Amino acid sequence: IKGRWRKVEFYFRIRKMVILHILNTGSFSGAENVVISIINEFQKRNIENIELIYVSLEGSIRERLEKEKIKYEPIKKMSVGEIKRVIKKYNPDIIHAHDFTASIICAVSAQKIPVISHIHNNCPWLKKICLKTLAYGMTCFKYKYMLGVSDSVFEEFIFGRFFDKKEKIVGNPISVELIRRKTDGSNSGEEYDIAFLGRLSEQKNPLEYIEIVNDIQCEMPVKAVMIGDGELREIVEEKIQELGLEEIINLKGFLENPYEVLQKCKVLCMPSRWEGFGLAAVEALALGVPVVATEVGGLPGIIDESCGKLCDSKETFVEEIGSLLSDSELYRKKISGANKRAEELDNIDQYISDMINVYKNCGVII
């Protein structure tokens, strides 16, 4: 028996174990950043018997993956047929699916291959019975693990309590050193009082951000910036023009490296309607930028009074940001608290260790 086990172990060590990371987008955002971080950290640690492959819709993500030297398999659409094609091509040992649609399609397609469902967002529909929660709930029986970026993800999932033995909260991979390194130590560039960083979507609530800036600029002169792009871009532009804020709000669009701009901002404003984790908040804290945000998703686990504030109304946002911009002593304390809180949240080594254990428990030999 020992001899046979050694042969099996030897076989797996000379054959690379394949893990497919499957996403239902072709652009770069929060979940995509997490997957790229996982793959890069595995490569940096020289875990040679594991091959991690990025699988997603064709799109602008290709350029980022080529730059990062990550193996990429594009798909035409997120469908059972396309996922089965990729499975046949790579014969994976694990399928690591990200967010709901990819998880459901992979569960239907994978047959006996272990599937990890990694949820990065707690959409509002999670709280009620609907076609989406029923579809995801039915496939939960298939998953080996259900990973969440914050407690709120599974607490808000209406069927979450039935699958608590599979659920594991992993947070997001955070390397404060890497975030700070990407600023290149540059002190050049335009300075801003208030920043928005995120997709221009209903979730991130950019229209309320514009209203907050408008209310603050009625009380004091401010300069604001919006970093990000998305389906609300045209509506955002119209709102800025409607309020006459063209000279006050600089709409930067998507930036591959937003940190160079973010480090020149005094306050990050996050009026999100919902969040899974809230990575932008950690990125700001790592650069010494206090964060004022709504109390949703993972944000209460990131922000406290030492480094910013959680707000329950537009008026609270306006009041807190106004205080930070006008009270230099309060602002200095929040900067110090932001840097300290970022160090507390730094978890990259523990995160990768946890991910290795997840893969081991799915049958991969590392």
Short mmCIF file of C-alpha atoms in Angstrom, two decimals, residues 9-366:
data_model
loop_
_atom_site.label_atom_id
_atom_site.label_comp_id
_atom_site.label_asym_id
_atom_site.label_seq_id
_atom_site.Cartn_x
_atom_site.Cartn_y
_atom_site.Cartn_z
CA GLU A 9 2.34 10.94 -5.01
CA PHE A 10 5.23 10.81 -7.50
CA TYR A 11 2.75 11.03 -10.40
CA PHE A 12 1.12 14.15 -8.99
CA ARG A 13 4.47 15.77 -8.28
CA ILE A 14 5.76 15.35 -11.85
CA ARG A 15 2.40 16.37 -13.33
CA LYS A 16 1.43 19.96 -12.66
CA MET A 17 -1.86 20.31 -10.84
CA VAL A 18 -4.14 22.66 -12.78
CA ILE A 19 -6.46 25.20 -11.16
CA LEU A 20 -8.78 27.22 -13.38
CA HIS A 21 -9.84 30.65 -12.12
CA ILE A 22 -13.06 31.42 -14.00
CA LEU A 23 -14.65 34.89 -14.17
CA ASN A 24 -17.66 36.28 -16.00
CA THR A 25 -16.06 39.58 -17.06
CA GLY A 26 -13.46 40.74 -19.55
CA SER A 27 -12.46 43.93 -17.73
CA PHE A 28 -10.49 44.77 -14.59
CA SER A 29 -12.21 45.38 -11.25
CA GLY A 30 -12.23 44.05 -7.68
CA ALA A 31 -12.63 40.30 -8.25
CA GLU A 32 -10.17 40.40 -11.15
CA ASN A 33 -7.63 42.14 -8.92
CA VAL A 34 -8.01 39.37 -6.33
CA VAL A 35 -7.43 36.60 -8.88
CA ILE A 36 -4.38 38.34 -10.33
CA SER A 37 -2.99 38.77 -6.82
CA ILE A 38 -3.50 35.07 -6.01
CA ILE A 39 -1.80 33.91 -9.21
CA ASN A 40 1.09 36.37 -8.82
CA GLU A 41 1.69 35.34 -5.21
CA PHE A 42 1.76 31.65 -6.15
CA GLN A 43 4.27 32.43 -8.90
CA LYS A 44 6.37 34.58 -6.55
CA ARG A 45 6.52 31.74 -4.04
CA ASN A 46 7.74 29.33 -6.76
CA ILE A 47 4.99 26.76 -6.15
CA GLU A 48 6.10 24.89 -9.23
CA ASN A 49 3.72 21.91 -9.21
CA ILE A 50 0.66 24.18 -9.52
CA GLU A 51 -0.48 25.85 -12.74
CA LEU A 52 -3.10 28.56 -12.29
CA ILE A 53 -4.93 29.67 -15.43
CA TYR A 54 -7.09 32.77 -15.79
CA VAL A 55 -10.30 32.04 -17.74
CA SER A 56 -12.71 34.84 -18.63
CA LEU A 57 -14.59 36.65 -21.35
CA GLU A 58 -12.34 38.27 -23.93
CA GLY A 59 -11.71 41.93 -23.17
CA SER A 60 -9.32 44.57 -21.94
CA ILE A 61 -8.19 42.23 -19.16
CA ARG A 62 -5.95 40.53 -21.76
CA GLU A 63 -3.48 43.43 -21.73
CA ARG A 64 -3.21 43.35 -17.94
CA LEU A 65 -2.66 39.58 -17.89
CA GLU A 66 0.00 39.76 -20.60
CA LYS A 67 1.80 42.44 -18.60
CA GLU A 68 1.62 40.26 -15.47
CA LYS A 69 2.72 37.16 -17.48
CA ILE A 70 -0.36 35.20 -16.43
CA LYS A 71 -1.64 32.36 -18.61
CA TYR A 72 -4.97 33.33 -20.14
CA GLU A 73 -7.75 31.30 -21.74
CA PRO A 74 -10.47 33.56 -23.22
CA ILE A 75 -14.03 32.33 -23.67
CA LYS A 76 -16.68 33.67 -26.05
CA LYS A 77 -19.41 33.66 -23.41
CA MET A 78 -20.13 32.25 -19.97
CA SER A 79 -21.91 29.06 -20.99
CA VAL A 80 -21.87 25.36 -20.18
CA GLY A 81 -20.52 24.60 -23.66
CA GLU A 82 -17.58 27.00 -23.34
CA ILE A 83 -16.67 25.86 -19.81
CA LYS A 84 -16.79 22.21 -20.88
CA ARG A 85 -14.47 23.08 -23.77
CA VAL A 86 -11.97 24.64 -21.35
CA ILE A 87 -12.28 21.67 -18.97
CA LYS A 88 -11.56 19.24 -21.81
CA LYS A 89 -8.54 21.30 -22.91
CA TYR A 90 -6.89 21.60 -19.47
CA ASN A 91 -8.27 18.68 -17.44
CA PRO A 92 -8.22 20.76 -14.22
CA ASP A 93 -7.91 19.41 -10.70
CA ILE A 94 -9.92 22.32 -9.25
CA ILE A 95 -12.26 24.93 -10.68
CA HIS A 96 -12.15 28.18 -8.72
CA ALA A 97 -15.22 30.14 -9.88
CA HIS A 98 -15.68 33.79 -9.02
CA ASP A 99 -19.07 35.31 -8.19
CA PHE A 100 -22.52 33.97 -8.88
CA THR A 101 -22.92 33.42 -12.63
CA ALA A 102 -19.53 31.76 -13.06
CA SER A 103 -20.16 29.59 -9.98
CA ILE A 104 -23.54 28.38 -11.28
CA ILE A 105 -22.24 27.59 -14.79
CA CYS A 106 -19.15 25.82 -13.42
CA ALA A 107 -21.22 23.75 -10.99
CA VAL A 108 -23.37 22.52 -13.89
CA SER A 109 -20.33 21.86 -16.12
CA ALA A 110 -17.74 20.37 -13.75
CA GLN A 111 -19.11 16.85 -13.16
CA LYS A 112 -16.73 15.32 -10.55
CA ILE A 113 -14.16 18.13 -10.52
CA PRO A 114 -14.16 20.03 -7.18
CA VAL A 115 -15.62 23.52 -7.55
CA ILE A 116 -14.88 26.47 -5.26
CA SER A 117 -17.45 29.26 -5.34
CA HIS A 118 -15.75 32.53 -4.42
CA ILE A 119 -18.21 35.37 -3.80
CA HIS A 120 -16.84 38.92 -3.90
CA ASN A 121 -20.11 40.81 -3.65
CA ASN A 122 -23.28 40.78 -1.58
CA CYS A 123 -25.85 41.99 -4.11
CA PRO A 124 -29.23 43.16 -2.71
CA TRP A 125 -31.09 40.21 -4.27
CA LEU A 126 -29.20 37.82 -1.96
CA LYS A 127 -31.61 38.73 0.84
CA LYS A 128 -34.79 37.48 -0.86
CA ILE A 129 -36.17 34.45 -2.67
CA CYS A 130 -35.90 35.02 -6.43
CA LEU A 131 -34.69 33.18 -9.52
CA LYS A 132 -31.07 34.20 -8.82
CA THR A 133 -30.99 32.99 -5.21
CA LEU A 134 -32.80 29.78 -6.16
CA ALA A 135 -30.33 29.07 -8.98
CA TYR A 136 -27.31 29.74 -6.76
CA GLY A 137 -28.85 27.90 -3.80
CA MET A 138 -29.43 24.75 -5.88
CA THR A 139 -25.79 24.67 -7.00
CA CYS A 140 -24.44 25.18 -3.46
CA PHE A 141 -24.69 21.41 -2.95
CA LYS A 142 -21.97 20.99 -5.59
CA TYR A 143 -19.34 23.33 -4.12
CA LYS A 144 -16.46 21.97 -2.09
CA TYR A 145 -15.98 25.40 -0.54
CA MET A 146 -17.94 28.65 -0.56
CA LEU A 147 -15.51 31.52 0.01
CA GLY A 148 -16.72 34.98 1.01
CA VAL A 149 -14.88 38.29 1.27
CA SER A 150 -16.77 39.35 4.41
CA ASP A 151 -19.22 37.99 6.98
CA SER A 152 -22.02 39.96 5.37
CA VAL A 153 -21.88 37.90 2.16
CA PHE A 154 -23.28 34.71 3.69
CA GLU A 155 -25.16 36.42 6.52
CA GLU A 156 -27.27 38.21 3.90
CA PHE A 157 -27.66 35.16 1.61
CA ILE A 158 -31.17 33.89 2.33
CA PHE A 159 -30.10 30.24 2.08
CA GLY A 160 -26.67 30.81 3.66
CA ARG A 161 -27.45 29.07 6.96
CA PHE A 162 -28.00 25.77 5.15
CA PHE A 163 -24.42 25.68 3.87
CA ASP A 164 -22.46 27.07 6.83
CA LYS A 165 -20.14 24.03 6.93
CA LYS A 166 -18.88 24.91 3.43
CA GLU A 167 -18.56 28.63 4.05
CA LYS A 168 -15.22 30.25 4.77
CA ILE A 169 -14.50 33.98 5.11
CA VAL A 170 -11.18 34.79 3.45
CA GLY A 171 -11.28 38.57 3.05
CA ASN A 172 -9.15 40.03 0.27
CA PRO A 173 -5.40 39.68 -0.27
CA ILE A 174 -3.83 42.88 1.02
CA SER A 175 -0.19 43.86 0.59
CA VAL A 176 0.33 47.34 1.99
CA GLU A 177 3.93 47.28 0.79
CA LEU A 178 2.84 46.60 -2.81
CA ILE A 179 0.22 49.37 -2.75
CA ARG A 180 2.75 51.90 -1.47
CA ARG A 181 5.39 50.73 -3.93
CA LYS A 182 3.06 51.42 -6.86
CA THR A 183 3.07 55.14 -6.05
CA ASP A 184 6.79 55.14 -6.98
CA GLY A 185 7.31 57.63 -4.14
CA SER A 186 6.14 60.36 -6.49
CA ASN A 187 4.99 63.66 -4.98
CA SER A 188 4.17 65.25 -8.33
CA GLY A 189 0.70 65.60 -9.79
CA GLU A 190 -2.46 67.53 -9.00
CA GLU A 191 -3.81 67.47 -5.44
CA TYR A 192 -7.47 66.85 -4.60
CA ASP A 193 -9.59 67.29 -1.50
CA ILE A 194 -12.11 64.50 -2.16
CA ALA A 195 -11.78 61.30 -4.18
CA PHE A 196 -14.08 58.62 -5.57
CA LEU A 197 -12.47 55.32 -6.59
CA GLY A 198 -14.59 52.58 -8.14
CA ARG A 199 -16.76 51.49 -11.00
CA LEU A 200 -19.35 54.00 -12.18
CA SER A 201 -22.23 51.69 -11.34
CA GLU A 202 -25.36 51.60 -9.19
CA GLN A 203 -23.44 49.68 -6.52
CA LYS A 204 -20.80 52.39 -6.03
CA ASN A 205 -23.39 55.21 -6.09
CA PRO A 206 -21.36 57.86 -7.99
CA LEU A 207 -24.33 60.21 -8.34
CA GLU A 208 -24.55 60.64 -4.58
CA TYR A 209 -20.82 61.34 -4.51
CA ILE A 210 -21.40 64.21 -6.95
CA GLU A 211 -24.18 65.56 -4.73
CA ILE A 212 -21.93 65.35 -1.66
CA VAL A 213 -19.20 67.30 -3.46
CA ASN A 214 -21.78 69.85 -4.58
CA ASP A 215 -23.03 70.39 -1.02
CA ILE A 216 -19.49 70.75 0.36
CA GLN A 217 -18.38 73.21 -2.32
CA CYS A 218 -21.26 75.47 -1.30
CA GLU A 219 -19.50 75.86 2.07
CA MET A 220 -15.82 75.89 1.06
CA PRO A 221 -13.67 75.72 -2.09
CA VAL A 222 -12.80 72.11 -2.97
CA LYS A 223 -11.25 70.07 -5.77
CA ALA A 224 -12.56 66.56 -6.36
CA VAL A 225 -11.67 63.60 -8.56
CA MET A 226 -13.46 60.48 -9.79
CA ILE A 227 -11.34 57.47 -10.75
CA GLY A 228 -13.19 54.71 -12.59
CA ASP A 229 -15.41 53.93 -15.53
CA GLY A 230 -18.61 52.01 -16.08
CA GLU A 231 -22.16 51.87 -17.36
CA LEU A 232 -23.16 55.14 -15.62
CA ARG A 233 -20.39 57.21 -17.25
CA GLU A 234 -22.73 59.23 -19.46
CA ILE A 235 -25.20 59.86 -16.61
CA VAL A 236 -22.32 60.92 -14.34
CA GLU A 237 -21.09 63.41 -16.95
CA GLU A 238 -24.61 64.83 -17.31
CA LYS A 239 -24.95 65.19 -13.51
CA ILE A 240 -21.64 67.06 -13.26
CA GLN A 241 -22.74 69.44 -16.02
CA GLU A 242 -26.22 69.86 -14.53
CA LEU A 243 -24.72 71.04 -11.22
CA GLY A 244 -22.05 73.15 -12.91
CA LEU A 245 -19.18 71.17 -11.38
CA GLU A 246 -17.02 70.78 -14.50
CA GLU A 247 -14.23 72.89 -12.95
CA ILE A 248 -14.51 71.17 -9.57
CA ILE A 249 -14.77 67.43 -10.38
CA ASN A 250 -12.07 65.87 -12.57
CA LEU A 251 -13.48 62.71 -14.16
CA LYS A 252 -10.33 60.64 -14.74
CA GLY A 253 -11.92 57.42 -16.00
CA PHE A 254 -10.24 54.05 -15.52
CA LEU A 255 -6.59 54.15 -14.44
CA GLU A 256 -4.47 51.01 -14.46
CA ASN A 257 -2.53 52.43 -11.50
CA PRO A 258 -4.87 54.70 -9.50
CA TYR A 259 -2.51 54.94 -6.53
CA GLU A 260 -0.46 57.79 -7.96
CA VAL A 261 -3.60 59.94 -8.00
CA LEU A 262 -5.11 58.54 -4.79
CA GLN A 263 -2.03 59.41 -2.72
CA LYS A 264 -2.55 63.08 -3.65
CA CYS A 265 -6.11 63.10 -2.26
CA LYS A 266 -7.09 64.17 1.25
CA VAL A 267 -10.23 62.04 1.74
CA LEU A 268 -11.75 59.01 -0.01
CA CYS A 269 -15.56 59.13 -0.17
CA MET A 270 -17.37 55.78 -0.62
CA PRO A 271 -21.18 56.21 -0.69
CA SER A 272 -21.69 52.61 -1.87
CA ARG A 273 -25.17 51.07 -1.85
CA TRP A 274 -23.61 47.65 -1.22
CA GLU A 275 -20.12 46.14 -1.01
CA GLY A 276 -18.61 42.72 -0.69
CA PHE A 277 -15.32 43.72 0.90
CA GLY A 278 -14.43 47.32 0.04
CA LEU A 279 -10.84 47.02 -1.17
CA ALA A 280 -10.65 50.67 -2.26
CA ALA A 281 -10.93 51.64 1.40
CA VAL A 282 -7.87 49.59 2.34
CA GLU A 283 -5.92 50.97 -0.61
CA ALA A 284 -6.66 54.52 0.55
CA LEU A 285 -5.71 53.76 4.17
CA ALA A 286 -2.41 52.26 2.99
CA LEU A 287 -1.62 55.64 1.42
CA GLY A 288 -2.57 57.55 4.57
CA VAL A 289 -5.91 58.74 3.16
CA PRO A 290 -8.85 58.72 5.63
CA VAL A 291 -12.03 57.05 4.36
CA VAL A 292 -15.62 58.20 4.82
CA ALA A 293 -18.06 55.47 3.73
CA THR A 294 -21.46 53.89 4.13
CA GLU A 295 -21.92 51.10 6.66
CA VAL A 296 -22.36 48.25 4.16
CA GLY A 297 -20.71 44.91 3.37
CA GLY A 298 -17.16 44.56 4.65
CA LEU A 299 -16.61 48.29 5.25
CA PRO A 300 -17.50 48.19 8.99
CA GLY A 301 -14.65 45.69 9.42
CA ILE A 302 -12.20 48.08 7.74
CA ILE A 303 -13.11 51.60 8.84
CA ASP A 304 -13.37 52.91 12.39
CA GLU A 305 -13.27 56.33 14.04
CA SER A 306 -9.47 56.31 14.11
CA CYS A 307 -9.12 56.38 10.31
CA GLY A 308 -12.41 57.75 8.98
CA LYS A 309 -16.12 57.43 9.58
CA LEU A 310 -19.12 55.26 8.66
CA CYS A 311 -22.07 57.39 7.54
CA ASP A 312 -25.79 56.71 7.34
CA SER A 313 -26.88 59.73 5.27
CA LYS A 314 -25.66 62.26 2.72
CA GLU A 315 -25.74 64.93 5.43
CA THR A 316 -23.34 62.88 7.60
CA PHE A 317 -20.93 62.57 4.66
CA VAL A 318 -20.99 66.31 4.10
CA GLU A 319 -20.49 67.08 7.78
CA GLU A 320 -17.60 64.63 8.28
CA ILE A 321 -15.71 65.51 5.10
CA GLY A 322 -16.18 69.21 5.88
CA SER A 323 -14.69 68.65 9.33
CA LEU A 324 -11.68 66.79 7.96
CA LEU A 325 -10.97 69.51 5.40
CA SER A 326 -11.33 72.39 7.88
CA ASP A 327 -9.86 70.93 11.10
CA SER A 328 -6.13 70.33 10.57
CA GLU A 329 -5.60 68.66 13.96
CA LEU A 330 -8.46 66.18 13.37
CA TYR A 331 -7.13 65.49 9.88
CA ARG A 332 -3.59 64.74 11.14
CA LYS A 333 -5.01 62.25 13.65
CA LYS A 334 -7.01 60.52 10.93
CA ILE A 335 -3.93 60.26 8.68
CA SER A 336 -1.98 58.60 11.48
CA GLY A 337 -4.92 56.29 12.17
CA ALA A 338 -5.22 55.40 8.48
CA ASN A 339 -1.59 54.26 8.25
CA LYS A 340 -1.89 52.26 11.47
CA ARG A 341 -5.17 50.62 10.40
CA ALA A 342 -3.66 49.63 7.05
CA GLU A 343 -0.80 47.83 8.79
CA GLU A 344 -3.34 45.92 10.89
CA LEU A 345 -5.20 44.83 7.74
CA ASP A 346 -2.06 43.65 5.90
CA ASN A 347 -2.64 39.91 5.39
CA ILE A 348 -1.04 38.73 2.14
CA ASP A 349 1.03 35.90 3.67
CA GLN A 350 -1.87 34.57 5.75
CA TYR A 351 -4.25 34.89 2.78
CA ILE A 352 -2.07 32.77 0.49
CA SER A 353 -1.52 30.24 3.29
CA ASP A 354 -5.30 29.95 3.69
CA MET A 355 -5.75 29.54 -0.07
CA ILE A 356 -3.12 26.79 -0.16
CA ASN A 357 -4.99 24.95 2.59
CA VAL A 358 -8.26 25.29 0.68
CA TYR A 359 -6.64 23.78 -2.40
CA LYS A 360 -5.05 20.99 -0.36
CA ASN A 361 -8.45 20.11 1.11
CA CYS A 362 -9.78 19.89 -2.45
CA GLY A 363 -7.18 17.22 -3.25
CA VAL A 364 -4.23 19.20 -4.62
CA ILE A 365 -0.78 18.17 -3.43
CA ILE A 366 1.37 21.24 -2.68
#
